[in-house]
Every structure is written in C-alpha cells, then in structure tokens.
Amino acid sequence: MKYTLSQRLSHFFHLVSDIQPIVWIGLWLCATPVFAFIYWLLPDGQFRVPEGDGTGYGSWLYYSIVTISTLGFGDYTPASPGAQAITAIEVVCGLIFLGLFLNAVGAMKSEIDVESEIEKQKALHHASELEKLEKSIPMIIHSLNHFLAYCYAVTTPVSKRDTVDPKYNSDFKFNDLTDLFEPTGLPIDRTTLPAVERLMHSTAQTSLMLDSLQQRLDLTLWPKLLENCFAFVANYQMFSNTDVMFRNPDRIVLTDSTQDEATVQNQISKKISEWTTGDTRNPDPDLKAVEDLYNFIKENGRLAEEIEIILSELAMNPN
C-alpha cells in the first residue's frame, strides 16, 4: 500500500509524540557538551572572542549553552564559514529538540486528560448502574430467600422441618429428599402443592429476575455477580429442559410399575428413603430425575447464597 506524504508525516509525528519528554530533554542536554567539544577542537581564529576571555573547554561549553538555547548573547561569534555552519546546526538541533520536547509534553497532557475523562465516565457509569442495582436488590434478595426456603423444604424431611425459621443446609444428603412431594408447610406458602413443585415455581421466578437483571444492568462491573447470575439461569434452563417429573408431578409413571398415579409419588419417596449409599449416581432409572434435582439444588443453592452475600455487601457498602 502506498502512502501519501501527508500520511507519512502524520505517522511520523504520531510516533514522535509517543516518545517521552525526558528523551528529548536528555538529547538536548547531551548535545550541549558535544558541540562544546567540537568548538574546542576547532583551530584558533574560527571565532571572535571577547578580549581577555579564555578559549578553554569551559568557555566553549558556555557558548554551546547560549547557542543551543537560542539566547545568542553575541559575545562569542563565529568568524569562519565552518564555525558558522556548526553554530547553525546547533541552533537547529536546539529548536528541534525543544519543539519535540514541548510536543511530547502536550501529547502527554492530552493523554492524561483523556485518561482522566475516561475514568470520570467510568465512575459516572458505575454510579448510575449501582443506583439501578440498589433499587433491585431488596426484590432480588426476597426472591432468593424464597428460593432457598423452598430448597430447605425439599431437602428436609417433614419431621425435621422448622417452619418458623427455615435455614437451607447445603450439606443435605440424597435421602433427605424423601418428602419432596409433601406440602412445604412454610409461612410463605399457603398452598398444599408438593414442595418440589413450589421450588420449581420459585426457581423460575428467580431465574427470570436474574436474567432480567443481566439485561438491564452492566453486571461486568461486578464480575462475580455476573458469573453467578449467569450460572444460576443457565443451570435452571438446562434442568427445566431435561426435567419431566418435577414439571408435571401429577403425571409420574414408574418404569416398571402399573400402579395408579396416586401411589407413584409414595413409591418414589420410598425408593429415596431406602437409598443408603452416599453416591448419588443411582442405577435405578426411577431415581434419575431425583438425582438431577439433588445436583441442581446443590449447585443453585450455593449460587443463590453467594449472590445474596454479594448483593447484601453492595447494599451495605456501595463503594
């Protein structure tokens, strides 16, 4: 690709502007003693020197400083074409180095201003998103608490349920799901529907709320919150696509049974209670859905607790 002269110059000045100011001022300072050494090496008579002044290296260093800074006091003046040429070169170098130094300073200031503006916009964006998130926090935590309460009901046998202060225990065992088809008995649940059905309904609501949160807010500002919300919704979507038993708890049919539907739930519960091994990889096909439910509650229960902690911390300490 061929570049025009203006494009080449623009590219050159862009590269030059990226050089730190200290480089140009360093070259300016280094050039001064170099030119002084050149003046000192020139034969006598190349300069008109004030009467009584010396011609040692110190005198030429003084002249070089005056020349490269373009002050030009006039006490030392070049008297030959060679001396005039060297002096002119030093003046041009001084102007170039000084100009590039000022250009680099300007570029640095512009970069600092841009970065400052970016940080300002980030801060405004963060504050705006946080304000929207804070408005949603109470409702989301309320939904998460309901979800965890239903997790507690499903994973706790009726005889052990505390309906006054239900606290989800993430260390529940597989056979703790024995009474998943019994009503929850929780104060938040005024129905007599199976606990697992109420859990699925609560999960759907919570998943919808978290998915909406991801759509409305820039959760990349809180990576862990985004990760957990995404995982919760994804887990629910995968589980709801594969689950049959718990979407239609009244239509459960055992693989090897001709019993009426009214007793099937009891048969499932009995199989769960009789399962004594700690391994949830059940060979019994009738318990495959329960195994999936067990793993689903384990994972999404953990995610719900983590999301609740993150939101509570943001509510108490927004900064």
PDB file of C-alpha atoms in Angstrom:
ATOM      1  CA  MET A   1       0.000   0.000   0.000  1.00  0.00           C
ATOM      2  CA  LYS A   2       1.327   3.428  -0.990  1.00  0.00           C
ATOM      3  CA  TYR A   3       1.084   6.275   1.496  1.00  0.00           C
ATOM      4  CA  THR A   4       0.848   9.954   0.626  1.00  0.00           C
ATOM      5  CA  LEU A   5       3.337  12.441   2.027  1.00  0.00           C
ATOM      6  CA  SER A   6       0.784  13.808   4.466  1.00  0.00           C
ATOM      7  CA  GLN A   7       0.045  10.302   5.727  1.00  0.00           C
ATOM      8  CA  ARG A   8       3.739   9.603   6.196  1.00  0.00           C
ATOM      9  CA  LEU A   9       4.217  12.877   8.064  1.00  0.00           C
ATOM     10  CA  SER A  10       1.162  12.187  10.211  1.00  0.00           C
ATOM     11  CA  HIS A  11       2.512   8.743  11.050  1.00  0.00           C
ATOM     12  CA  PHE A  12       5.946  10.199  11.816  1.00  0.00           C
ATOM     13  CA  PHE A  13       4.590  12.855  14.176  1.00  0.00           C
ATOM     14  CA  HIS A  14       2.383  10.252  15.828  1.00  0.00           C
ATOM     15  CA  LEU A  15       5.438   8.123  16.552  1.00  0.00           C
ATOM     16  CA  VAL A  16       7.429  11.137  17.719  1.00  0.00           C
ATOM     17  CA  SER A  17       4.613  12.181  20.059  1.00  0.00           C
ATOM     18  CA  ASP A  18       4.757   8.794  21.757  1.00  0.00           C
ATOM     19  CA  ILE A  19       8.361   9.434  22.844  1.00  0.00           C
ATOM     20  CA  GLN A  20       8.602  10.576  26.448  1.00  0.00           C
ATOM     21  CA  PRO A  21       9.573  14.235  27.071  1.00  0.00           C
ATOM     22  CA  ILE A  22      12.557  13.126  29.155  1.00  0.00           C
ATOM     23  CA  VAL A  23      14.126  11.642  26.000  1.00  0.00           C
ATOM     24  CA  TRP A  24      14.101  14.965  24.142  1.00  0.00           C
ATOM     25  CA  ILE A  25      15.353  16.995  27.063  1.00  0.00           C
ATOM     26  CA  GLY A  26      18.018  14.344  27.557  1.00  0.00           C
ATOM     27  CA  LEU A  27      19.161  14.693  23.938  1.00  0.00           C
ATOM     28  CA  TRP A  28      19.164  18.475  24.343  1.00  0.00           C
ATOM     29  CA  LEU A  29      21.397  18.233  27.414  1.00  0.00           C
ATOM     30  CA  CYS A  30      23.688  15.657  25.798  1.00  0.00           C
ATOM     31  CA  ALA A  31      24.121  17.713  22.621  1.00  0.00           C
ATOM     32  CA  THR A  32      25.377  20.746  24.559  1.00  0.00           C
ATOM     33  CA  PRO A  33      28.730  19.294  25.741  1.00  0.00           C
ATOM     34  CA  VAL A  34      29.193  17.513  22.379  1.00  0.00           C
ATOM     35  CA  PHE A  35      29.016  20.780  20.435  1.00  0.00           C
ATOM     36  CA  ALA A  36      31.224  22.446  23.065  1.00  0.00           C
ATOM     37  CA  PHE A  37      33.840  19.752  22.427  1.00  0.00           C
ATOM     38  CA  ILE A  38      33.619  20.376  18.656  1.00  0.00           C
ATOM     39  CA  TYR A  39      34.143  24.142  19.192  1.00  0.00           C
ATOM     40  CA  TRP A  40      37.092  23.416  21.436  1.00  0.00           C
ATOM     41  CA  LEU A  41      38.721  21.262  18.709  1.00  0.00           C
ATOM     42  CA  LEU A  42      38.441  23.992  16.046  1.00  0.00           C
ATOM     43  CA  PRO A  43      41.652  25.902  15.235  1.00  0.00           C
ATOM     44  CA  ASP A  44      42.181  29.348  16.677  1.00  0.00           C
ATOM     45  CA  GLY A  45      40.687  32.238  14.754  1.00  0.00           C
ATOM     46  CA  GLN A  46      37.393  30.475  13.926  1.00  0.00           C
ATOM     47  CA  PHE A  47      35.535  32.688  16.442  1.00  0.00           C
ATOM     48  CA  ARG A  48      35.717  36.265  17.542  1.00  0.00           C
ATOM     49  CA  VAL A  49      36.359  36.036  21.241  1.00  0.00           C
ATOM     50  CA  PRO A  50      35.912  38.946  23.710  1.00  0.00           C
ATOM     51  CA  GLU A  51      39.251  40.449  24.770  1.00  0.00           C
ATOM     52  CA  GLY A  52      40.548  38.849  27.914  1.00  0.00           C
ATOM     53  CA  ASP A  53      38.169  35.816  27.767  1.00  0.00           C
ATOM     54  CA  GLY A  54      39.604  32.311  27.621  1.00  0.00           C
ATOM     55  CA  THR A  55      39.214  29.670  24.944  1.00  0.00           C
ATOM     56  CA  GLY A  56      39.217  26.589  27.193  1.00  0.00           C
ATOM     57  CA  TYR A  57      36.525  23.930  27.179  1.00  0.00           C
ATOM     58  CA  GLY A  58      34.555  25.773  29.849  1.00  0.00           C
ATOM     59  CA  SER A  59      34.258  28.843  27.624  1.00  0.00           C
ATOM     60  CA  TRP A  60      33.014  26.740  24.696  1.00  0.00           C
ATOM     61  CA  LEU A  61      30.545  24.970  26.965  1.00  0.00           C
ATOM     62  CA  TYR A  62      29.170  28.394  27.874  1.00  0.00           C
ATOM     63  CA  TYR A  63      28.929  29.305  24.174  1.00  0.00           C
ATOM     64  CA  SER A  64      27.241  25.983  23.373  1.00  0.00           C
ATOM     65  CA  ILE A  65      24.618  26.546  26.074  1.00  0.00           C
ATOM     66  CA  VAL A  66      23.899  30.064  24.811  1.00  0.00           C
ATOM     67  CA  THR A  67      23.674  28.779  21.227  1.00  0.00           C
ATOM     68  CA  ILE A  68      21.523  25.655  21.706  1.00  0.00           C
ATOM     69  CA  SER A  69      19.092  27.638  23.858  1.00  0.00           C
ATOM     70  CA  THR A  70      18.942  30.284  21.063  1.00  0.00           C
ATOM     71  CA  LEU A  71      19.779  33.078  23.514  1.00  0.00           C
ATOM     72  CA  GLY A  72      22.673  34.395  21.384  1.00  0.00           C
ATOM     73  CA  PHE A  73      24.326  36.988  23.651  1.00  0.00           C
ATOM     74  CA  GLY A  74      26.792  37.931  20.908  1.00  0.00           C
ATOM     75  CA  ASP A  75      29.953  37.925  22.974  1.00  0.00           C
ATOM     76  CA  TYR A  76      31.296  34.886  21.114  1.00  0.00           C
ATOM     77  CA  THR A  77      30.586  34.982  17.352  1.00  0.00           C
ATOM     78  CA  PRO A  78      31.631  32.619  14.551  1.00  0.00           C
ATOM     79  CA  ALA A  79      34.194  34.196  12.189  1.00  0.00           C
ATOM     80  CA  SER A  80      34.513  31.443   9.568  1.00  0.00           C
ATOM     81  CA  PRO A  81      32.070  29.508   7.369  1.00  0.00           C
ATOM     82  CA  GLY A  82      32.852  26.263   9.234  1.00  0.00           C
ATOM     83  CA  ALA A  83      32.185  27.799  12.647  1.00  0.00           C
ATOM     84  CA  GLN A  84      29.041  29.444  11.314  1.00  0.00           C
ATOM     85  CA  ALA A  85      27.780  26.114   9.908  1.00  0.00           C
ATOM     86  CA  ILE A  86      28.393  24.250  13.173  1.00  0.00           C
ATOM     87  CA  THR A  87      26.706  27.040  15.134  1.00  0.00           C
ATOM     88  CA  ALA A  88      23.715  26.970  12.783  1.00  0.00           C
ATOM     89  CA  ILE A  89      23.438  23.195  13.141  1.00  0.00           C
ATOM     90  CA  GLU A  90      23.445  23.510  16.932  1.00  0.00           C
ATOM     91  CA  VAL A  91      20.746  26.176  16.809  1.00  0.00           C
ATOM     92  CA  VAL A  92      18.561  23.988  14.589  1.00  0.00           C
ATOM     93  CA  CYS A  93      19.135  20.983  16.877  1.00  0.00           C
ATOM     94  CA  GLY A  94      18.215  23.100  19.873  1.00  0.00           C
ATOM     95  CA  LEU A  95      14.990  24.266  18.219  1.00  0.00           C
ATOM     96  CA  ILE A  96      14.077  20.741  17.102  1.00  0.00           C
ATOM     97  CA  PHE A  97      14.772  19.131  20.473  1.00  0.00           C
ATOM     98  CA  LEU A  98      12.935  21.891  22.312  1.00  0.00           C
ATOM     99  CA  GLY A  99       9.988  21.732  19.929  1.00  0.00           C
ATOM    100  CA  LEU A 100       9.746  17.962  20.175  1.00  0.00           C
ATOM    101  CA  PHE A 101      10.020  18.211  23.954  1.00  0.00           C
ATOM    102  CA  LEU A 102       7.100  20.655  24.098  1.00  0.00           C
ATOM    103  CA  ASN A 103       5.134  18.478  21.645  1.00  0.00           C
ATOM    104  CA  ALA A 104       5.744  15.408  23.832  1.00  0.00           C
ATOM    105  CA  VAL A 105       4.650  17.345  26.921  1.00  0.00           C
ATOM    106  CA  GLY A 106       1.471  18.410  25.110  1.00  0.00           C
ATOM    107  CA  ALA A 107       0.803  14.835  23.968  1.00  0.00           C
ATOM    108  CA  MET A 108       1.346  13.549  27.499  1.00  0.00           C
ATOM    109  CA  LYS A 109      -1.029  16.148  28.897  1.00  0.00           C
ATOM    110  CA  SER A 110      -3.642  15.223  26.293  1.00  0.00           C
ATOM    111  CA  GLU A 111      -3.254  11.547  27.178  1.00  0.00           C
ATOM    112  CA  ILE A 112      -3.622  12.350  30.863  1.00  0.00           C
ATOM    113  CA  ASP A 113      -6.728  14.430  30.121  1.00  0.00           C
ATOM    114  CA  VAL A 114      -8.221  11.606  28.036  1.00  0.00           C
ATOM    115  CA  GLU A 115      -7.500   9.025  30.731  1.00  0.00           C
ATOM    116  CA  SER A 116      -8.956  11.348  33.337  1.00  0.00           C
ATOM    117  CA  GLU A 117     -12.113  11.785  31.273  1.00  0.00           C
ATOM    118  CA  ILE A 118     -12.370   8.024  30.735  1.00  0.00           C
ATOM    119  CA  GLU A 119     -12.054   7.419  34.473  1.00  0.00           C
ATOM    120  CA  LYS A 120     -14.653  10.107  35.094  1.00  0.00           C
ATOM    121  CA  GLN A 121     -17.061   8.462  32.648  1.00  0.00           C
ATOM    122  CA  LYS A 122     -16.368   5.057  34.216  1.00  0.00           C
ATOM    123  CA  ALA A 123     -17.126   6.475  37.652  1.00  0.00           C
ATOM    124  CA  LEU A 124     -20.376   8.037  36.395  1.00  0.00           C
ATOM    125  CA  HIS A 125     -21.343   4.803  34.659  1.00  0.00           C
ATOM    126  CA  HIS A 126     -20.564   2.785  37.783  1.00  0.00           C
ATOM    127  CA  ALA A 127     -22.587   5.150  39.953  1.00  0.00           C
ATOM    128  CA  SER A 128     -25.526   5.017  37.533  1.00  0.00           C
ATOM    129  CA  GLU A 129     -25.502   1.205  37.333  1.00  0.00           C
ATOM    130  CA  LEU A 130     -25.085   0.893  41.085  1.00  0.00           C
ATOM    131  CA  GLU A 131     -28.078   3.148  41.657  1.00  0.00           C
ATOM    132  CA  LYS A 132     -30.212   0.935  39.409  1.00  0.00           C
ATOM    133  CA  LEU A 133     -28.875  -2.198  41.085  1.00  0.00           C
ATOM    134  CA  GLU A 134     -29.616  -0.874  44.571  1.00  0.00           C
ATOM    135  CA  LYS A 135     -33.256  -0.405  43.588  1.00  0.00           C
ATOM    136  CA  SER A 136     -33.447  -4.065  42.569  1.00  0.00           C
ATOM    137  CA  ILE A 137     -31.519  -5.547  45.499  1.00  0.00           C
ATOM    138  CA  PRO A 138     -34.427  -5.876  48.005  1.00  0.00           C
ATOM    139  CA  MET A 139     -36.666  -7.622  45.486  1.00  0.00           C
ATOM    140  CA  ILE A 140     -33.904  -9.986  44.329  1.00  0.00           C
ATOM    141  CA  ILE A 141     -32.861 -10.903  47.869  1.00  0.00           C
ATOM    142  CA  HIS A 142     -36.526 -11.512  48.698  1.00  0.00           C
ATOM    143  CA  SER A 143     -36.798 -13.876  45.727  1.00  0.00           C
ATOM    144  CA  LEU A 144     -33.538 -15.630  46.654  1.00  0.00           C
ATOM    145  CA  ASN A 145     -34.752 -16.108  50.230  1.00  0.00           C
ATOM    146  CA  HIS A 146     -37.937 -17.739  48.944  1.00  0.00           C
ATOM    147  CA  PHE A 147     -35.903 -19.983  46.641  1.00  0.00           C
ATOM    148  CA  LEU A 148     -33.624 -21.065  49.500  1.00  0.00           C
ATOM    149  CA  ALA A 149     -36.643 -21.623  51.751  1.00  0.00           C
ATOM    150  CA  TYR A 150     -38.159 -23.978  49.179  1.00  0.00           C
ATOM    151  CA  CYS A 151     -34.752 -25.671  48.776  1.00  0.00           C
ATOM    152  CA  TYR A 152     -34.875 -26.219  52.538  1.00  0.00           C
ATOM    153  CA  ALA A 153     -38.368 -27.708  52.359  1.00  0.00           C
ATOM    154  CA  VAL A 154     -37.442 -30.093  49.542  1.00  0.00           C
ATOM    155  CA  THR A 155     -34.190 -31.216  51.182  1.00  0.00           C
ATOM    156  CA  THR A 156     -35.575 -31.640  54.711  1.00  0.00           C
ATOM    157  CA  PRO A 157     -37.910 -34.443  55.802  1.00  0.00           C
ATOM    158  CA  VAL A 158     -41.223 -33.212  57.225  1.00  0.00           C
ATOM    159  CA  SER A 159     -40.339 -34.470  60.703  1.00  0.00           C
ATOM    160  CA  LYS A 160     -37.270 -32.229  60.791  1.00  0.00           C
ATOM    161  CA  ARG A 161     -38.637 -29.101  59.148  1.00  0.00           C
ATOM    162  CA  ASP A 162     -38.592 -25.863  61.114  1.00  0.00           C
ATOM    163  CA  THR A 163     -41.435 -23.920  59.555  1.00  0.00           C
ATOM    164  CA  VAL A 164     -40.795 -20.861  61.744  1.00  0.00           C
ATOM    165  CA  ASP A 165     -37.152 -20.263  60.825  1.00  0.00           C
ATOM    166  CA  PRO A 166     -36.242 -22.404  57.791  1.00  0.00           C
ATOM    167  CA  LYS A 167     -32.496 -22.328  57.064  1.00  0.00           C
ATOM    168  CA  TYR A 168     -31.211 -24.090  53.989  1.00  0.00           C
ATOM    169  CA  ASN A 169     -28.427 -26.567  54.731  1.00  0.00           C
ATOM    170  CA  SER A 170     -26.138 -27.131  51.764  1.00  0.00           C
ATOM    171  CA  ASP A 171     -24.821 -30.358  53.314  1.00  0.00           C
ATOM    172  CA  PHE A 172     -28.083 -32.242  52.850  1.00  0.00           C
ATOM    173  CA  LYS A 173     -27.945 -35.904  51.787  1.00  0.00           C
ATOM    174  CA  PHE A 174     -29.691 -37.660  48.938  1.00  0.00           C
ATOM    175  CA  ASN A 175     -32.233 -39.431  51.158  1.00  0.00           C
ATOM    176  CA  ASP A 176     -33.119 -36.077  52.773  1.00  0.00           C
ATOM    177  CA  LEU A 177     -35.309 -35.559  49.693  1.00  0.00           C
ATOM    178  CA  THR A 178     -37.735 -38.204  50.962  1.00  0.00           C
ATOM    179  CA  ASP A 179     -40.625 -35.773  51.472  1.00  0.00           C
ATOM    180  CA  LEU A 180     -40.115 -33.664  48.346  1.00  0.00           C
ATOM    181  CA  PHE A 181     -43.721 -34.381  47.296  1.00  0.00           C
ATOM    182  CA  GLU A 182     -45.188 -33.256  50.636  1.00  0.00           C
ATOM    183  CA  PRO A 183     -46.504 -29.673  51.101  1.00  0.00           C
ATOM    184  CA  THR A 184     -43.842 -27.279  52.371  1.00  0.00           C
ATOM    185  CA  GLY A 185     -45.672 -26.097  55.483  1.00  0.00           C
ATOM    186  CA  LEU A 186     -43.770 -22.806  55.227  1.00  0.00           C
ATOM    187  CA  PRO A 187     -45.367 -19.481  56.203  1.00  0.00           C
ATOM    188  CA  ILE A 188     -44.619 -18.132  52.727  1.00  0.00           C
ATOM    189  CA  ASP A 189     -46.543 -20.992  51.096  1.00  0.00           C
ATOM    190  CA  ARG A 190     -50.306 -21.010  51.533  1.00  0.00           C
ATOM    191  CA  THR A 191     -50.862 -23.847  49.072  1.00  0.00           C
ATOM    192  CA  THR A 192     -50.877 -27.600  49.575  1.00  0.00           C
ATOM    193  CA  LEU A 193     -48.842 -28.244  46.451  1.00  0.00           C
ATOM    194  CA  PRO A 194     -45.778 -30.537  46.602  1.00  0.00           C
ATOM    195  CA  ALA A 195     -42.649 -28.821  47.892  1.00  0.00           C
ATOM    196  CA  VAL A 196     -40.753 -29.692  44.729  1.00  0.00           C
ATOM    197  CA  GLU A 197     -43.414 -28.036  42.586  1.00  0.00           C
ATOM    198  CA  ARG A 198     -43.245 -24.878  44.677  1.00  0.00           C
ATOM    199  CA  LEU A 199     -39.445 -24.996  44.354  1.00  0.00           C
ATOM    200  CA  MET A 200     -39.655 -25.173  40.565  1.00  0.00           C
ATOM    201  CA  HIS A 201     -42.086 -22.262  40.506  1.00  0.00           C
ATOM    202  CA  SER A 202     -39.811 -20.192  42.764  1.00  0.00           C
ATOM    203  CA  THR A 203     -36.757 -21.137  40.686  1.00  0.00           C
ATOM    204  CA  ALA A 204     -38.478 -19.969  37.502  1.00  0.00           C
ATOM    205  CA  GLN A 205     -39.319 -16.598  39.094  1.00  0.00           C
ATOM    206  CA  THR A 206     -35.806 -16.134  40.497  1.00  0.00           C
ATOM    207  CA  SER A 207     -34.203 -17.151  37.208  1.00  0.00           C
ATOM    208  CA  LEU A 208     -36.384 -14.700  35.301  1.00  0.00           C
ATOM    209  CA  MET A 209     -35.466 -11.923  37.739  1.00  0.00           C
ATOM    210  CA  LEU A 210     -31.715 -12.618  37.486  1.00  0.00           C
ATOM    211  CA  ASP A 211     -31.897 -12.865  33.709  1.00  0.00           C
ATOM    212  CA  SER A 212     -33.714  -9.527  33.593  1.00  0.00           C
ATOM    213  CA  LEU A 213     -31.036  -8.050  35.828  1.00  0.00           C
ATOM    214  CA  GLN A 214     -28.352  -9.110  33.344  1.00  0.00           C
ATOM    215  CA  GLN A 215     -30.303  -7.496  30.506  1.00  0.00           C
ATOM    216  CA  ARG A 216     -30.964  -4.198  32.281  1.00  0.00           C
ATOM    217  CA  LEU A 217     -27.637  -3.607  34.022  1.00  0.00           C
ATOM    218  CA  ASP A 218     -23.975  -3.756  33.112  1.00  0.00           C
ATOM    219  CA  LEU A 219     -23.007  -6.512  35.519  1.00  0.00           C
ATOM    220  CA  THR A 220     -19.476  -6.616  34.114  1.00  0.00           C
ATOM    221  CA  LEU A 221     -18.825  -4.008  36.809  1.00  0.00           C
ATOM    222  CA  TRP A 222     -19.299  -6.842  39.323  1.00  0.00           C
ATOM    223  CA  PRO A 223     -17.754  -9.906  37.603  1.00  0.00           C
ATOM    224  CA  LYS A 224     -18.532 -12.404  40.365  1.00  0.00           C
ATOM    225  CA  LEU A 225     -22.172 -11.305  40.492  1.00  0.00           C
ATOM    226  CA  LEU A 226     -22.432 -11.631  36.710  1.00  0.00           C
ATOM    227  CA  GLU A 227     -20.826 -15.071  36.780  1.00  0.00           C
ATOM    228  CA  ASN A 228     -23.180 -16.371  39.473  1.00  0.00           C
ATOM    229  CA  CYS A 229     -26.324 -14.901  37.907  1.00  0.00           C
ATOM    230  CA  PHE A 230     -25.431 -16.363  34.524  1.00  0.00           C
ATOM    231  CA  ALA A 231     -24.693 -19.777  36.055  1.00  0.00           C
ATOM    232  CA  PHE A 232     -27.974 -19.784  38.031  1.00  0.00           C
ATOM    233  CA  VAL A 233     -30.056 -19.007  34.934  1.00  0.00           C
ATOM    234  CA  ALA A 234     -28.120 -21.462  32.738  1.00  0.00           C
ATOM    235  CA  ASN A 235     -28.475 -24.267  35.294  1.00  0.00           C
ATOM    236  CA  TYR A 236     -32.207 -23.704  35.546  1.00  0.00           C
ATOM    237  CA  GLN A 237     -32.650 -23.644  31.773  1.00  0.00           C
ATOM    238  CA  MET A 238     -30.748 -26.910  31.351  1.00  0.00           C
ATOM    239  CA  PHE A 239     -32.609 -28.549  34.224  1.00  0.00           C
ATOM    240  CA  SER A 240     -36.038 -27.408  33.084  1.00  0.00           C
ATOM    241  CA  ASN A 241     -35.338 -28.686  29.555  1.00  0.00           C
ATOM    242  CA  THR A 242     -34.464 -32.173  30.776  1.00  0.00           C
ATOM    243  CA  ASP A 243     -36.820 -32.469  33.758  1.00  0.00           C
ATOM    244  CA  VAL A 244     -40.151 -34.201  33.277  1.00  0.00           C
ATOM    245  CA  MET A 245     -41.061 -35.451  36.732  1.00  0.00           C
ATOM    246  CA  PHE A 246     -40.967 -32.122  38.523  1.00  0.00           C
ATOM    247  CA  ARG A 247     -42.634 -30.055  35.834  1.00  0.00           C
ATOM    248  CA  ASN A 248     -45.612 -32.420  35.994  1.00  0.00           C
ATOM    249  CA  PRO A 249     -45.516 -34.065  39.441  1.00  0.00           C
ATOM    250  CA  ASP A 250     -49.029 -35.450  38.985  1.00  0.00           C
ATOM    251  CA  ARG A 251     -48.027 -37.444  35.899  1.00  0.00           C
ATOM    252  CA  ILE A 252     -45.182 -39.554  37.214  1.00  0.00           C
ATOM    253  CA  VAL A 253     -45.036 -43.120  35.929  1.00  0.00           C
ATOM    254  CA  LEU A 254     -42.541 -45.675  37.208  1.00  0.00           C
ATOM    255  CA  THR A 255     -40.621 -47.524  34.524  1.00  0.00           C
ATOM    256  CA  ASP A 256     -41.555 -50.946  35.876  1.00  0.00           C
ATOM    257  CA  SER A 257     -44.903 -50.305  37.523  1.00  0.00           C
ATOM    258  CA  THR A 258     -48.551 -50.463  36.524  1.00  0.00           C
ATOM    259  CA  GLN A 259     -49.776 -48.827  39.718  1.00  0.00           C
ATOM    260  CA  ASP A 260     -52.135 -45.885  39.546  1.00  0.00           C
ATOM    261  CA  GLU A 261     -50.691 -42.398  39.570  1.00  0.00           C
ATOM    262  CA  ALA A 262     -51.925 -41.674  43.109  1.00  0.00           C
ATOM    263  CA  THR A 263     -49.345 -44.011  44.656  1.00  0.00           C
ATOM    264  CA  VAL A 264     -46.378 -43.281  42.401  1.00  0.00           C
ATOM    265  CA  GLN A 265     -45.091 -40.372  44.461  1.00  0.00           C
ATOM    266  CA  ASN A 266     -45.068 -42.540  47.568  1.00  0.00           C
ATOM    267  CA  GLN A 267     -43.118 -45.197  45.699  1.00  0.00           C
ATOM    268  CA  ILE A 268     -40.536 -42.625  44.614  1.00  0.00           C
ATOM    269  CA  SER A 269     -40.243 -41.293  48.180  1.00  0.00           C
ATOM    270  CA  LYS A 270     -39.796 -44.825  49.488  1.00  0.00           C
ATOM    271  CA  LYS A 271     -37.022 -45.528  46.998  1.00  0.00           C
ATOM    272  CA  ILE A 272     -35.270 -42.303  48.083  1.00  0.00           C
ATOM    273  CA  SER A 273     -35.524 -43.156  51.782  1.00  0.00           C
ATOM    274  CA  GLU A 274     -34.152 -46.649  51.185  1.00  0.00           C
ATOM    275  CA  TRP A 275     -31.129 -45.349  49.315  1.00  0.00           C
ATOM    276  CA  THR A 276     -28.342 -45.540  51.907  1.00  0.00           C
ATOM    277  CA  THR A 277     -25.167 -45.079  49.862  1.00  0.00           C
ATOM    278  CA  GLY A 278     -23.589 -41.642  49.688  1.00  0.00           C
ATOM    279  CA  ASP A 279     -23.181 -41.924  45.923  1.00  0.00           C
ATOM    280  CA  THR A 280     -25.999 -40.142  44.081  1.00  0.00           C
ATOM    281  CA  ARG A 281     -25.270 -41.857  40.787  1.00  0.00           C
ATOM    282  CA  ASN A 282     -28.221 -44.149  41.125  1.00  0.00           C
ATOM    283  CA  PRO A 283     -28.574 -47.094  38.769  1.00  0.00           C
ATOM    284  CA  ASP A 284     -32.316 -47.023  39.421  1.00  0.00           C
ATOM    285  CA  PRO A 285     -33.893 -45.222  36.415  1.00  0.00           C
ATOM    286  CA  ASP A 286     -36.835 -44.138  38.578  1.00  0.00           C
ATOM    287  CA  LEU A 287     -34.444 -42.030  40.660  1.00  0.00           C
ATOM    288  CA  LYS A 288     -32.600 -40.405  37.739  1.00  0.00           C
ATOM    289  CA  ALA A 289     -34.765 -37.280  37.922  1.00  0.00           C
ATOM    290  CA  VAL A 290     -34.260 -37.105  41.697  1.00  0.00           C
ATOM    291  CA  GLU A 291     -30.519 -37.366  41.168  1.00  0.00           C
ATOM    292  CA  ASP A 292     -30.686 -34.446  38.732  1.00  0.00           C
ATOM    293  CA  LEU A 293     -32.761 -32.485  41.242  1.00  0.00           C
ATOM    294  CA  TYR A 294     -30.248 -33.246  44.001  1.00  0.00           C
ATOM    295  CA  ASN A 295     -27.347 -31.900  41.911  1.00  0.00           C
ATOM    296  CA  PHE A 296     -29.411 -28.925  40.738  1.00  0.00           C
ATOM    297  CA  ILE A 297     -30.276 -27.838  44.291  1.00  0.00           C
ATOM    298  CA  LYS A 298     -26.664 -28.329  45.429  1.00  0.00           C
ATOM    299  CA  GLU A 299     -25.345 -26.050  42.705  1.00  0.00           C
ATOM    300  CA  ASN A 300     -28.059 -23.402  42.532  1.00  0.00           C
ATOM    301  CA  GLY A 301     -28.408 -23.308  46.316  1.00  0.00           C
ATOM    302  CA  ARG A 302     -24.723 -22.422  46.514  1.00  0.00           C
ATOM    303  CA  LEU A 303     -25.089 -19.797  43.769  1.00  0.00           C
ATOM    304  CA  ALA A 304     -28.137 -18.254  45.456  1.00  0.00           C
ATOM    305  CA  GLU A 305     -26.246 -17.924  48.751  1.00  0.00           C
ATOM    306  CA  GLU A 306     -23.269 -16.308  47.017  1.00  0.00           C
ATOM    307  CA  ILE A 307     -25.485 -13.881  45.079  1.00  0.00           C
ATOM    308  CA  GLU A 308     -27.295 -12.922  48.275  1.00  0.00           C
ATOM    309  CA  ILE A 309     -23.971 -12.237  50.044  1.00  0.00           C
ATOM    310  CA  ILE A 310     -22.686 -10.090  47.160  1.00  0.00           C
ATOM    311  CA  LEU A 311     -25.907  -8.063  46.967  1.00  0.00           C
ATOM    312  CA  SER A 312     -26.040  -7.599  50.737  1.00  0.00           C
ATOM    313  CA  GLU A 313     -22.457  -6.325  50.769  1.00  0.00           C
ATOM    314  CA  LEU A 314     -23.213  -3.916  47.916  1.00  0.00           C
ATOM    315  CA  ALA A 315     -26.269  -2.632  49.764  1.00  0.00           C
ATOM    316  CA  MET A 316     -24.277  -2.025  52.954  1.00  0.00           C
ATOM    317  CA  ASN A 317     -21.092  -0.775  51.301  1.00  0.00           C
ATOM    318  CA  PRO A 318     -21.744   0.535  47.763  1.00  0.00           C
ATOM    319  CA  ASN A 319     -18.167   1.772  47.361  1.00  0.00           C
TER     320      ASN A 319
END
